[in-house]
PDB file of C-alpha atoms in Angstrom:
ATOM      1  CA  PRO A   1      34.829  18.707   9.703  1.00 42.00           C
ATOM      2  CA  VAL A   2      32.494  16.410   7.802  1.00 48.00           C
ATOM      3  CA  PRO A   3      30.413  14.029   9.969  1.00 45.00           C
ATOM      4  CA  ALA A   4      31.019  10.321   9.458  1.00 44.00           C
ATOM      5  CA  LEU A   5      27.330   9.570   9.873  1.00 44.00           C
ATOM      6  CA  THR A   6      24.373  11.796   9.124  1.00 44.00           C
ATOM      7  CA  TYR A   7      20.603  11.809   9.488  1.00 43.00           C
ATOM      8  CA  GLY A   8      20.153  12.102   5.735  1.00 42.00           C
ATOM      9  CA  ASN A   9      17.720  14.872   4.836  1.00 44.00           C
ATOM     10  CA  GLY A  10      16.885  15.090   8.511  1.00 43.00           C
ATOM     11  CA  ILE A  11      13.996  16.454  10.450  1.00 42.00           C
ATOM     12  CA  ASN A  12      14.809  20.155  10.117  1.00 43.00           C
ATOM     13  CA  GLU A  13      14.723  20.403   6.323  1.00 46.00           C
ATOM     14  CA  SER A  14      10.986  19.895   6.024  1.00 46.00           C
ATOM     15  CA  ILE A  15       7.804  21.245   7.595  1.00 54.00           C
ATOM     16  CA  ASP A  16       9.421  21.628  11.023  1.00 57.00           C
ATOM     17  CA  GLY A  17      11.364  24.646   9.797  1.00 56.00           C
ATOM     18  CA  ALA A  18      14.903  25.759  10.481  1.00 55.00           C
ATOM     19  CA  CYS A  19      14.463  26.127  14.260  1.00 72.00           C
ATOM     20  CA  LEU A  20      14.582  22.404  15.079  1.00 77.00           C
ATOM     21  CA  ASP A  21      17.832  20.660  16.024  1.00 81.00           C
ATOM     22  CA  LEU A  22      18.637  17.163  17.270  1.00 84.00           C
ATOM     23  CA  TYR A  23      20.547  16.473  20.481  1.00 85.00           C
ATOM     24  CA  ASN A  24      21.841  13.361  22.211  1.00 88.00           C
ATOM     25  CA  THR A  25      21.565  10.199  20.089  1.00 89.00           C
ATOM     26  CA  ALA A  26      21.100   7.758  23.035  1.00 93.00           C
ATOM     27  CA  ALA A  27      21.931   5.004  20.532  1.00 90.00           C
ATOM     28  CA  LEU A  28      20.746   1.491  21.326  1.00 91.00           C
ATOM     29  CA  LEU A  29      21.563  -1.810  19.573  1.00 89.00           C
ATOM     30  CA  TYR A  30      18.613  -4.117  20.180  1.00 89.00           C
ATOM     31  CA  ASN A  31      18.032  -7.444  18.406  1.00 85.00           C
ATOM     32  CA  ASN A  32      20.543  -6.430  15.722  1.00 83.00           C
ATOM     33  CA  VAL A  33      18.655  -3.195  15.007  1.00 86.00           C
ATOM     34  CA  THR A  34      20.111   0.214  15.855  1.00 89.00           C
ATOM     35  CA  PHE A  35      17.691   2.689  17.418  1.00 91.00           C
ATOM     36  CA  LEU A  36      18.304   6.348  18.172  1.00 92.00           C
ATOM     37  CA  PHE A  37      16.340   8.377  20.704  1.00 94.00           C
ATOM     38  CA  PRO A  38      17.429  11.946  19.971  1.00 92.00           C
ATOM     39  CA  SER A  39      15.862  14.941  21.640  1.00 92.00           C
ATOM     40  CA  ALA A  40      14.224  17.239  19.115  1.00 89.00           C
ATOM     41  CA  THR A  41      15.130  20.766  20.173  1.00 86.00           C
ATOM     42  CA  TYR A  42      12.848  23.631  19.193  1.00 82.00           C
ATOM     43  CA  HIS A  43      14.527  27.031  19.476  1.00 80.00           C
ATOM     44  CA  LEU A  44      12.312  29.689  20.991  1.00 80.00           C
ATOM     45  CA  ASN A  45      12.096  33.219  19.672  1.00 74.00           C
ATOM     46  CA  ASN A  46      10.325  36.443  20.556  1.00 67.00           C
ATOM     47  CA  ASN A  47       8.409  36.792  17.313  1.00 68.00           C
ATOM     48  CA  SER A  48       5.782  34.064  17.727  1.00 67.00           C
ATOM     49  CA  GLY A  49       3.824  35.077  20.817  1.00 73.00           C
ATOM     50  CA  PRO A  50       4.037  34.263  24.521  1.00 75.00           C
ATOM     51  CA  TYR A  51       4.218  30.474  24.187  1.00 75.00           C
ATOM     52  CA  GLU A  52       7.521  30.725  22.308  1.00 74.00           C
ATOM     53  CA  ALA A  53       8.992  33.696  24.157  1.00 74.00           C
ATOM     54  CA  LEU A  54      12.763  33.665  24.670  1.00 74.00           C
ATOM     55  CA  TYR A  55      13.896  34.357  28.241  1.00 73.00           C
ATOM     56  CA  THR A  56      17.573  33.305  28.153  1.00 73.00           C
ATOM     57  CA  MET A  57      20.261  32.786  25.547  1.00 74.00           C
ATOM     58  CA  ASN A  58      19.690  29.703  23.346  1.00 78.00           C
ATOM     59  CA  ASP A  59      16.415  28.919  25.069  1.00 83.00           C
ATOM     60  CA  ASN A  60      14.460  25.940  23.760  1.00 85.00           C
ATOM     61  CA  LEU A  61      12.212  22.983  24.537  1.00 88.00           C
ATOM     62  CA  LEU A  62      13.087  19.303  24.012  1.00 91.00           C
ATOM     63  CA  ASP A  63      11.096  16.115  23.516  1.00 93.00           C
ATOM     64  CA  ILE A  64      12.295  12.626  22.531  1.00 94.00           C
ATOM     65  CA  ARG A  65      11.956  11.149  19.024  1.00 92.00           C
ATOM     66  CA  LEU A  66      12.658   7.701  17.564  1.00 92.00           C
ATOM     67  CA  ALA A  67      14.864   6.905  14.569  1.00 89.00           C
ATOM     68  CA  VAL A  68      15.768   3.472  13.162  1.00 89.00           C
ATOM     69  CA  ALA A  69      18.847   2.542  11.148  1.00 83.00           C
ATOM     70  CA  THR A  70      18.110   1.735   7.521  1.00 68.00           C
ATOM     71  CA  SER A  71      21.014  -0.738   7.430  1.00 68.00           C
ATOM     72  CA  SER A  72      21.573  -3.748   9.667  1.00 66.00           C
ATOM     73  CA  ASP A  73      25.045  -2.596  10.766  1.00 69.00           C
ATOM     74  CA  GLY A  74      23.769   0.744  12.084  1.00 67.00           C
ATOM     75  CA  ARG A  75      25.899   2.799   9.699  1.00 70.00           C
ATOM     76  CA  GLY A  76      24.442   5.265   7.251  1.00 68.00           C
ATOM     77  CA  ASN A  77      21.117   7.023   7.341  1.00 76.00           C
ATOM     78  CA  PHE A  78      18.352   6.704   9.911  1.00 81.00           C
ATOM     79  CA  SER A  79      14.621   6.802   9.243  1.00 82.00           C
ATOM     80  CA  TYR A  80      12.036   8.534  11.423  1.00 83.00           C
ATOM     81  CA  LEU A  81       8.962   6.308  11.537  1.00 81.00           C
ATOM     82  CA  THR A  82       6.746   9.203  12.622  1.00 82.00           C
ATOM     83  CA  ARG A  83       7.053  12.908  13.293  1.00 81.00           C
ATOM     84  CA  ASN A  84       5.324  12.468  16.641  1.00 88.00           C
ATOM     85  CA  SER A  85       7.370  12.263  19.811  1.00 92.00           C
ATOM     86  CA  PHE A  86       8.400   8.878  21.174  1.00 93.00           C
ATOM     87  CA  LEU A  87       8.180  10.351  24.681  1.00 94.00           C
ATOM     88  CA  SER A  88       6.279  13.573  25.316  1.00 93.00           C
ATOM     89  CA  ARG A  89       7.093  16.259  27.847  1.00 94.00           C
ATOM     90  CA  GLY A  90       4.937  16.406  30.920  1.00 95.00           C
ATOM     91  CA  ILE A  91       1.818  18.557  31.151  1.00 95.00           C
ATOM     92  CA  GLY A  92       2.686  22.032  32.328  1.00 91.00           C
ATOM     93  CA  VAL A  93       1.915  25.718  32.668  1.00 89.00           C
ATOM     94  CA  ARG A  94       4.703  28.078  31.604  1.00 86.00           C
ATOM     95  CA  ASN A  95       5.299  31.095  33.814  1.00 82.00           C
ATOM     96  CA  MET A  96       5.111  34.040  31.445  1.00 79.00           C
ATOM     97  CA  SER A  97       7.364  36.118  33.689  1.00 78.00           C
ATOM     98  CA  THR A  98      10.309  33.719  33.882  1.00 77.00           C
ATOM     99  CA  GLY A  99       9.681  31.248  31.047  1.00 80.00           C
ATOM    100  CA  ILE A 100      10.031  28.339  33.496  1.00 84.00           C
ATOM    101  CA  PHE A 101       7.249  25.788  33.923  1.00 87.00           C
ATOM    102  CA  ASP A 102       5.445  26.440  37.164  1.00 81.00           C
ATOM    103  CA  GLY A 103       6.525  24.081  39.939  1.00 76.00           C
ATOM    104  CA  LYS A 104       3.063  23.715  41.449  1.00 81.00           C
ATOM    105  CA  SER A 105       0.926  23.532  38.318  1.00 86.00           C
ATOM    106  CA  SER A 106       3.237  21.467  36.090  1.00 91.00           C
ATOM    107  CA  GLU A 107       4.512  17.922  35.984  1.00 93.00           C
ATOM    108  CA  TRP A 108       8.180  17.505  36.866  1.00 92.00           C
ATOM    109  CA  ASP A 109       9.295  16.915  33.242  1.00 94.00           C
ATOM    110  CA  ALA A 110       7.282  19.639  31.495  1.00 93.00           C
ATOM    111  CA  GLY A 111      10.299  21.635  30.280  1.00 90.00           C
ATOM    112  CA  ILE A 112      12.882  19.445  28.575  1.00 92.00           C
ATOM    113  CA  ILE A 113      13.538  15.693  28.450  1.00 95.00           C
ATOM    114  CA  MET A 114      16.551  13.697  27.203  1.00 95.00           C
ATOM    115  CA  MET A 115      16.857   9.911  26.917  1.00 96.00           C
ATOM    116  CA  SER A 116      19.635   7.970  28.636  1.00 94.00           C
ATOM    117  CA  ALA A 117      21.410   5.189  26.730  1.00 91.00           C
ATOM    118  CA  GLY A 118      20.515   1.544  27.270  1.00 92.00           C
ATOM    119  CA  LEU A 119      17.580  -0.364  28.687  1.00 93.00           C
ATOM    120  CA  VAL A 120      16.773  -2.714  31.554  1.00 94.00           C
ATOM    121  CA  HIS A 121      14.927  -6.058  31.570  1.00 92.00           C
ATOM    122  CA  LEU A 122      13.245  -6.799  34.902  1.00 90.00           C
ATOM    123  CA  GLU A 123      12.667 -10.444  35.814  1.00 90.00           C
ATOM    124  CA  SER A 124       9.602  -9.360  37.767  1.00 90.00           C
ATOM    125  CA  ASP A 125       8.019  -7.930  34.594  1.00 91.00           C
ATOM    126  CA  PRO A 126       9.152  -9.956  31.540  1.00 91.00           C
ATOM    127  CA  ASN A 127       6.606  -8.349  29.226  1.00 94.00           C
ATOM    128  CA  THR A 128       8.099  -4.861  29.436  1.00 95.00           C
ATOM    129  CA  ILE A 129      11.314  -2.944  28.846  1.00 95.00           C
ATOM    130  CA  SER A 130      12.438  -0.113  31.129  1.00 95.00           C
ATOM    131  CA  MET A 131      14.313   2.938  29.846  1.00 96.00           C
ATOM    132  CA  TYR A 132      15.415   6.015  31.776  1.00 96.00           C
ATOM    133  CA  TYR A 133      15.436   9.715  30.920  1.00 96.00           C
ATOM    134  CA  PHE A 134      16.314  13.096  32.390  1.00 95.00           C
ATOM    135  CA  GLY A 135      13.577  15.673  32.787  1.00 94.00           C
ATOM    136  CA  THR A 136      13.052  19.079  34.336  1.00 91.00           C
ATOM    137  CA  GLN A 137      10.608  21.976  34.554  1.00 89.00           C
ATOM    138  CA  PHE A 138      13.384  24.306  33.368  1.00 86.00           C
ATOM    139  CA  THR A 139      13.822  25.146  29.698  1.00 86.00           C
ATOM    140  CA  HIS A 140      17.157  24.515  27.962  1.00 84.00           C
ATOM    141  CA  GLY A 141      18.398  28.079  28.389  1.00 80.00           C
ATOM    142  CA  TYR A 142      17.986  28.047  32.140  1.00 73.00           C
ATOM    143  CA  THR A 143      19.507  24.572  32.459  1.00 63.00           C
ATOM    144  CA  ALA A 144      22.568  25.474  30.367  1.00 61.00           C
ATOM    145  CA  TYR A 145      23.308  29.082  31.277  1.00 61.00           C
ATOM    146  CA  ASN A 146      21.753  29.791  34.676  1.00 61.00           C
ATOM    147  CA  THR A 147      23.241  26.900  36.620  1.00 56.00           C
ATOM    148  CA  GLU A 148      24.413  29.157  39.453  1.00 57.00           C
ATOM    149  CA  ASP A 149      21.020  30.783  39.967  1.00 61.00           C
ATOM    150  CA  TYR A 150      18.826  29.455  42.729  1.00 60.00           C
ATOM    151  CA  ILE A 151      15.232  29.445  41.563  1.00 65.00           C
ATOM    152  CA  PRO A 152      12.855  27.834  44.076  1.00 66.00           C
ATOM    153  CA  GLY A 153      10.010  25.665  42.853  1.00 68.00           C
ATOM    154  CA  PRO A 154      10.996  23.946  39.583  1.00 73.00           C
ATOM    155  CA  THR A 155      12.107  20.330  39.826  1.00 82.00           C
ATOM    156  CA  ARG A 156      14.354  17.984  37.864  1.00 85.00           C
ATOM    157  CA  GLY A 157      15.005  14.273  38.046  1.00 92.00           C
ATOM    158  CA  ILE A 158      15.365  10.871  36.368  1.00 95.00           C
ATOM    159  CA  GLY A 159      12.225   9.187  35.055  1.00 95.00           C
ATOM    160  CA  ARG A 160      11.507   5.569  34.190  1.00 94.00           C
ATOM    161  CA  LEU A 161       9.753   4.804  30.906  1.00 94.00           C
ATOM    162  CA  THR A 162       8.046   1.425  30.573  1.00 94.00           C
ATOM    163  CA  ILE A 163       7.078   0.016  27.169  1.00 94.00           C
ATOM    164  CA  ARG A 164       5.991  -3.420  26.038  1.00 95.00           C
ATOM    165  CA  LYS A 165       8.725  -5.823  24.969  1.00 94.00           C
ATOM    166  CA  ASP A 166       9.771  -5.081  21.357  1.00 93.00           C
ATOM    167  CA  GLY A 167       7.225  -2.257  21.470  1.00 93.00           C
ATOM    168  CA  PHE A 168       9.283   0.601  20.034  1.00 92.00           C
ATOM    169  CA  ALA A 169       7.000   0.836  16.982  1.00 90.00           C
ATOM    170  CA  TYR A 170       4.089  -0.988  15.364  1.00 91.00           C
ATOM    171  CA  LEU A 171       2.307  -1.433  12.061  1.00 91.00           C
ATOM    172  CA  THR A 172      -1.403  -0.802  11.755  1.00 90.00           C
ATOM    173  CA  GLU A 173      -3.955  -0.343   8.993  1.00 86.00           C
ATOM    174  CA  ASN A 174      -5.338   2.817   7.415  1.00 74.00           C
ATOM    175  CA  ASN A 175      -8.704   3.329   9.089  1.00 68.00           C
ATOM    176  CA  SER A 176     -10.008   5.644   6.353  1.00 64.00           C
ATOM    177  CA  ASN A 177     -11.780   2.679   4.727  1.00 62.00           C
ATOM    178  CA  ARG A 178     -14.711   2.365   7.112  1.00 64.00           C
ATOM    179  CA  GLU A 179     -16.355  -0.533   5.293  1.00 66.00           C
ATOM    180  CA  ARG A 180     -13.368  -2.849   5.569  1.00 64.00           C
ATOM    181  CA  PRO A 181     -10.419  -1.230   7.308  1.00 70.00           C
ATOM    182  CA  GLN A 182      -7.460  -3.516   6.829  1.00 84.00           C
ATOM    183  CA  GLY A 183      -3.833  -3.283   5.860  1.00 89.00           C
ATOM    184  CA  PHE A 184      -1.301  -5.651   4.322  1.00 91.00           C
ATOM    185  CA  ILE A 185       2.403  -6.072   4.956  1.00 92.00           C
ATOM    186  CA  ARG A 186       4.743  -8.607   3.399  1.00 94.00           C
ATOM    187  CA  THR A 187       8.111  -9.438   4.939  1.00 94.00           C
ATOM    188  CA  ARG A 188      11.381  -9.892   3.114  1.00 92.00           C
ATOM    189  CA  GLY A 189      12.148 -13.369   1.845  1.00 94.00           C
ATOM    190  CA  PHE A 190      13.553 -16.106   4.108  1.00 94.00           C
ATOM    191  CA  LEU A 191      15.710 -18.898   2.726  1.00 94.00           C
ATOM    192  CA  SER A 192      13.810 -22.079   3.589  1.00 93.00           C
ATOM    193  CA  SER A 193      16.892 -24.311   3.769  1.00 93.00           C
ATOM    194  CA  GLN A 194      18.574 -21.955   6.236  1.00 93.00           C
ATOM    195  CA  ILE A 195      15.541 -21.801   8.533  1.00 92.00           C
ATOM    196  CA  LEU A 196      15.114 -25.591   8.473  1.00 92.00           C
ATOM    197  CA  SER A 197      18.832 -26.128   9.069  1.00 92.00           C
ATOM    198  CA  GLU A 198      18.878 -23.806  12.065  1.00 90.00           C
ATOM    199  CA  CYS A 199      16.028 -25.849  13.553  1.00 90.00           C
ATOM    200  CA  ASP A 200      17.893 -29.105  12.796  1.00 88.00           C
ATOM    201  CA  HIS A 201      15.122 -29.990  10.321  1.00 79.00           C
ATOM    202  CA  GLY A 202      12.569 -30.157  13.129  1.00 83.00           C
ATOM    203  CA  GLY A 203       9.473 -28.043  13.587  1.00 87.00           C
ATOM    204  CA  VAL A 204       9.395 -24.307  12.845  1.00 90.00           C
ATOM    205  CA  ALA A 205       6.890 -21.859  14.321  1.00 91.00           C
ATOM    206  CA  ILE A 206       6.076 -18.178  13.791  1.00 93.00           C
ATOM    207  CA  ASN A 207       5.251 -16.102  16.867  1.00 94.00           C
ATOM    208  CA  VAL A 208       3.821 -12.598  16.835  1.00 96.00           C
ATOM    209  CA  ASN A 209       3.771  -9.665  19.229  1.00 97.00           C
ATOM    210  CA  LEU A 210       0.474  -7.865  18.653  1.00 96.00           C
ATOM    211  CA  GLU A 211      -2.558  -6.127  20.088  1.00 97.00           C
ATOM    212  CA  THR A 212      -6.035  -6.230  18.552  1.00 95.00           C
ATOM    213  CA  THR A 213      -9.399  -4.805  19.450  1.00 93.00           C
ATOM    214  CA  VAL A 214     -12.069  -7.343  20.381  1.00 94.00           C
ATOM    215  CA  SER A 215     -13.351  -7.157  16.797  1.00 90.00           C
ATOM    216  CA  GLY A 216      -9.938  -6.849  15.146  1.00 92.00           C
ATOM    217  CA  GLN A 217      -7.680  -9.638  13.954  1.00 94.00           C
ATOM    218  CA  VAL A 218      -4.417 -10.524  12.231  1.00 95.00           C
ATOM    219  CA  ASN A 219      -4.078 -13.276   9.625  1.00 94.00           C
ATOM    220  CA  VAL A 220      -0.880 -14.652   8.111  1.00 95.00           C
ATOM    221  CA  ASP A 221      -0.171 -16.192   4.700  1.00 93.00           C
ATOM    222  CA  ILE A 222       2.981 -18.057   3.715  1.00 94.00           C
ATOM    223  CA  VAL A 223       4.022 -16.838   0.268  1.00 95.00           C
ATOM    224  CA  ASN A 224       6.380 -18.283  -2.312  1.00 95.00           C
ATOM    225  CA  ASP A 225       8.673 -15.273  -2.491  1.00 95.00           C
ATOM    226  CA  ASN A 226       9.737 -15.998  -6.080  1.00 93.00           C
ATOM    227  CA  THR A 227       6.214 -16.168  -7.504  1.00 94.00           C
ATOM    228  CA  GLY A 228       4.061 -14.285  -4.981  1.00 92.00           C
ATOM    229  CA  VAL A 229       1.702 -17.280  -4.773  1.00 93.00           C
ATOM    230  CA  VAL A 230       0.308 -18.308  -1.373  1.00 92.00           C
ATOM    231  CA  VAL A 231       1.346 -21.799  -0.298  1.00 91.00           C
ATOM    232  CA  GLY A 232      -0.587 -23.842   2.222  1.00 84.00           C
ATOM    233  CA  ASN A 233      -3.625 -22.555   4.109  1.00 83.00           C
ATOM    234  CA  GLU A 234      -4.236 -19.121   5.591  1.00 84.00           C
ATOM    235  CA  SER A 235      -3.630 -19.020   9.321  1.00 90.00           C
ATOM    236  CA  PHE A 236      -6.400 -18.913  11.872  1.00 92.00           C
ATOM    237  CA  PRO A 237      -7.164 -15.325  12.902  1.00 94.00           C
ATOM    238  CA  ILE A 238      -5.320 -14.048  15.967  1.00 96.00           C
ATOM    239  CA  ARG A 239      -7.187 -11.852  18.437  1.00 96.00           C
ATOM    240  CA  GLY A 240      -5.921 -10.505  21.737  1.00 96.00           C
ATOM    241  CA  ASN A 241      -2.948  -8.780  23.314  1.00 97.00           C
ATOM    242  CA  PHE A 242       0.132 -11.032  23.215  1.00 96.00           C
ATOM    243  CA  ILE A 243       3.891 -10.681  23.413  1.00 95.00           C
ATOM    244  CA  HIS A 244       4.662 -14.152  22.037  1.00 92.00           C
ATOM    245  CA  ALA A 245       1.626 -15.740  20.380  1.00 92.00           C
ATOM    246  CA  PRO A 246       2.111 -18.766  18.092  1.00 91.00           C
ATOM    247  CA  VAL A 247       0.472 -18.543  14.676  1.00 93.00           C
ATOM    248  CA  TYR A 248      -1.698 -21.605  14.009  1.00 92.00           C
ATOM    249  CA  TRP A 249      -2.559 -23.074  10.622  1.00 88.00           C
ATOM    250  CA  PRO A 250      -5.111 -25.760   9.684  1.00 83.00           C
ATOM    251  CA  ASN A 251      -3.552 -29.141   8.981  1.00 67.00           C
ATOM    252  CA  ALA A 252      -5.942 -29.473   6.042  1.00 51.00           C
ATOM    253  CA  PRO A 253      -8.568 -27.351   4.273  1.00 51.00           C
ATOM    254  CA  ILE A 254     -11.408 -26.493   6.660  1.00 51.00           C
ATOM    255  CA  ILE A 255     -14.648 -28.410   6.007  1.00 52.00           C
ATOM    256  CA  PRO A 256     -17.782 -26.887   7.569  1.00 57.00           C
ATOM    257  CA  GLY A 257     -19.280 -29.054  10.302  1.00 58.00           C
ATOM    258  CA  GLN A 258     -16.103 -31.043  10.947  1.00 59.00           C
ATOM    259  CA  ASN A 259     -13.599 -30.647  13.761  1.00 63.00           C
ATOM    260  CA  VAL A 260     -10.617 -28.485  12.887  1.00 60.00           C
ATOM    261  CA  SER A 261      -7.105 -29.877  13.277  1.00 69.00           C
ATOM    262  CA  PHE A 262      -4.392 -27.241  13.628  1.00 75.00           C
ATOM    263  CA  THR A 263      -0.632 -26.874  14.015  1.00 83.00           C
ATOM    264  CA  ALA A 264       1.971 -24.171  14.631  1.00 87.00           C
ATOM    265  CA  ASP A 265       4.598 -26.089  12.620  1.00 90.00           C
ATOM    266  CA  ILE A 266       5.216 -24.629   9.156  1.00 90.00           C
ATOM    267  CA  SER A 267       8.242 -26.780   8.259  1.00 90.00           C
ATOM    268  CA  LYS A 268       6.301 -29.024   5.838  1.00 88.00           C
ATOM    269  CA  ILE A 269       4.955 -25.960   4.037  1.00 88.00           C
ATOM    270  CA  VAL A 270       8.168 -23.977   3.670  1.00 90.00           C
ATOM    271  CA  GLU A 271      10.272 -26.943   2.594  1.00 89.00           C
ATOM    272  CA  SER A 272       8.265 -26.999  -0.641  1.00 89.00           C
ATOM    273  CA  VAL A 273       9.615 -23.580  -1.718  1.00 93.00           C
ATOM    274  CA  GLU A 274      13.118 -22.141  -2.013  1.00 94.00           C
ATOM    275  CA  ILE A 275      12.344 -18.766  -0.444  1.00 96.00           C
ATOM    276  CA  PHE A 276       9.231 -17.836   1.523  1.00 95.00           C
ATOM    277  CA  SER A 277       7.855 -14.623   2.932  1.00 96.00           C
ATOM    278  CA  LEU A 278       4.997 -13.857   5.313  1.00 95.00           C
ATOM    279  CA  ARG A 279       2.035 -11.681   4.380  1.00 95.00           C
ATOM    280  CA  PHE A 280       0.066 -10.169   7.232  1.00 95.00           C
ATOM    281  CA  THR A 281      -3.499  -8.933   6.946  1.00 94.00           C
ATOM    282  CA  ILE A 282      -4.118  -6.444   9.750  1.00 94.00           C
ATOM    283  CA  SER A 283      -7.520  -5.188  10.902  1.00 92.00           C
ATOM    284  CA  GLN A 284      -8.024  -2.952  13.966  1.00 91.00           C
ATOM    285  CA  SER A 285      -4.667  -4.176  15.252  1.00 93.00           C
ATOM    286  CA  LYS A 286      -1.104  -3.214  16.094  1.00 95.00           C
ATOM    287  CA  LEU A 287       1.654  -5.564  14.931  1.00 96.00           C
ATOM    288  CA  TYR A 288       4.866  -4.981  16.889  1.00 95.00           C
ATOM    289  CA  SER A 289       7.207  -7.816  15.944  1.00 94.00           C
ATOM    290  CA  LEU A 290       7.530 -11.440  14.867  1.00 93.00           C
ATOM    291  CA  THR A 291       9.970 -14.194  15.721  1.00 91.00           C
ATOM    292  CA  CYS A 292      10.778 -17.580  14.211  1.00 89.00           C
ATOM    293  CA  THR A 293      11.341 -20.358  16.775  1.00 89.00           C
ATOM    294  CA  CYS A 294      12.217 -24.036  16.630  1.00 90.00           C
ATOM    295  CA  LEU A 295       9.762 -26.549  18.031  1.00 85.00           C
TER     296      LEU A 295
END
């Protein structure tokens, strides 16, 4: 049978080699974006030394990756934002006699981990998202084919993963430029009339979810999407660690020595253009997400 949906060229057709599979999509629709949290499964063999030794049939190790749908409806291909794991296995010491991670010297999830579907918002902690996963000190082969064996020591259980709200991924700059490390990202275009209509032609504000170092900052420009020309003033720099920080702009060009008047309302700026986009300048920062809200 031919699959209805695929991972495109996938993870296993590149530098990871032919011994990497993907298990368990754990698909999640969040803010109209489809995320997958598959477990990358590395098949062990007896030809690569003791750390990859095979002790049971189809023995392998699993960690959790992150993939994002390239279309808004969640159908079609998915893109891996990084080859690193979204959630790593626990620290452990593998018993070279059994292939199992030692119960005393290893964390409980050092063998394999698999994400559960869904997430939980806790009223007591509104700045985070909780997700749950299965983990064990056993490898896949023991878990799948030795279920009747009693092996004392190794543990298994359900773990809770806590991440910042909307914190599945972030954008940052390339730090290779030591003199002025900064990066730029420009959003897609937004139809000004639609944004203003949704806010009943009242105020419109941009809020960002970000984290900066004490010397880092994020600045925002409003750009005429048809011409690429900046309209209005550049925003004031944003520094700190915020989930929902308003972006503030000067009401007028800044004059040295005079008090600065500022606003979060961009409605007067965007109504002068048909389509606008936002250009972010990022320095020593992580930009997680942005939202448009009505004032």
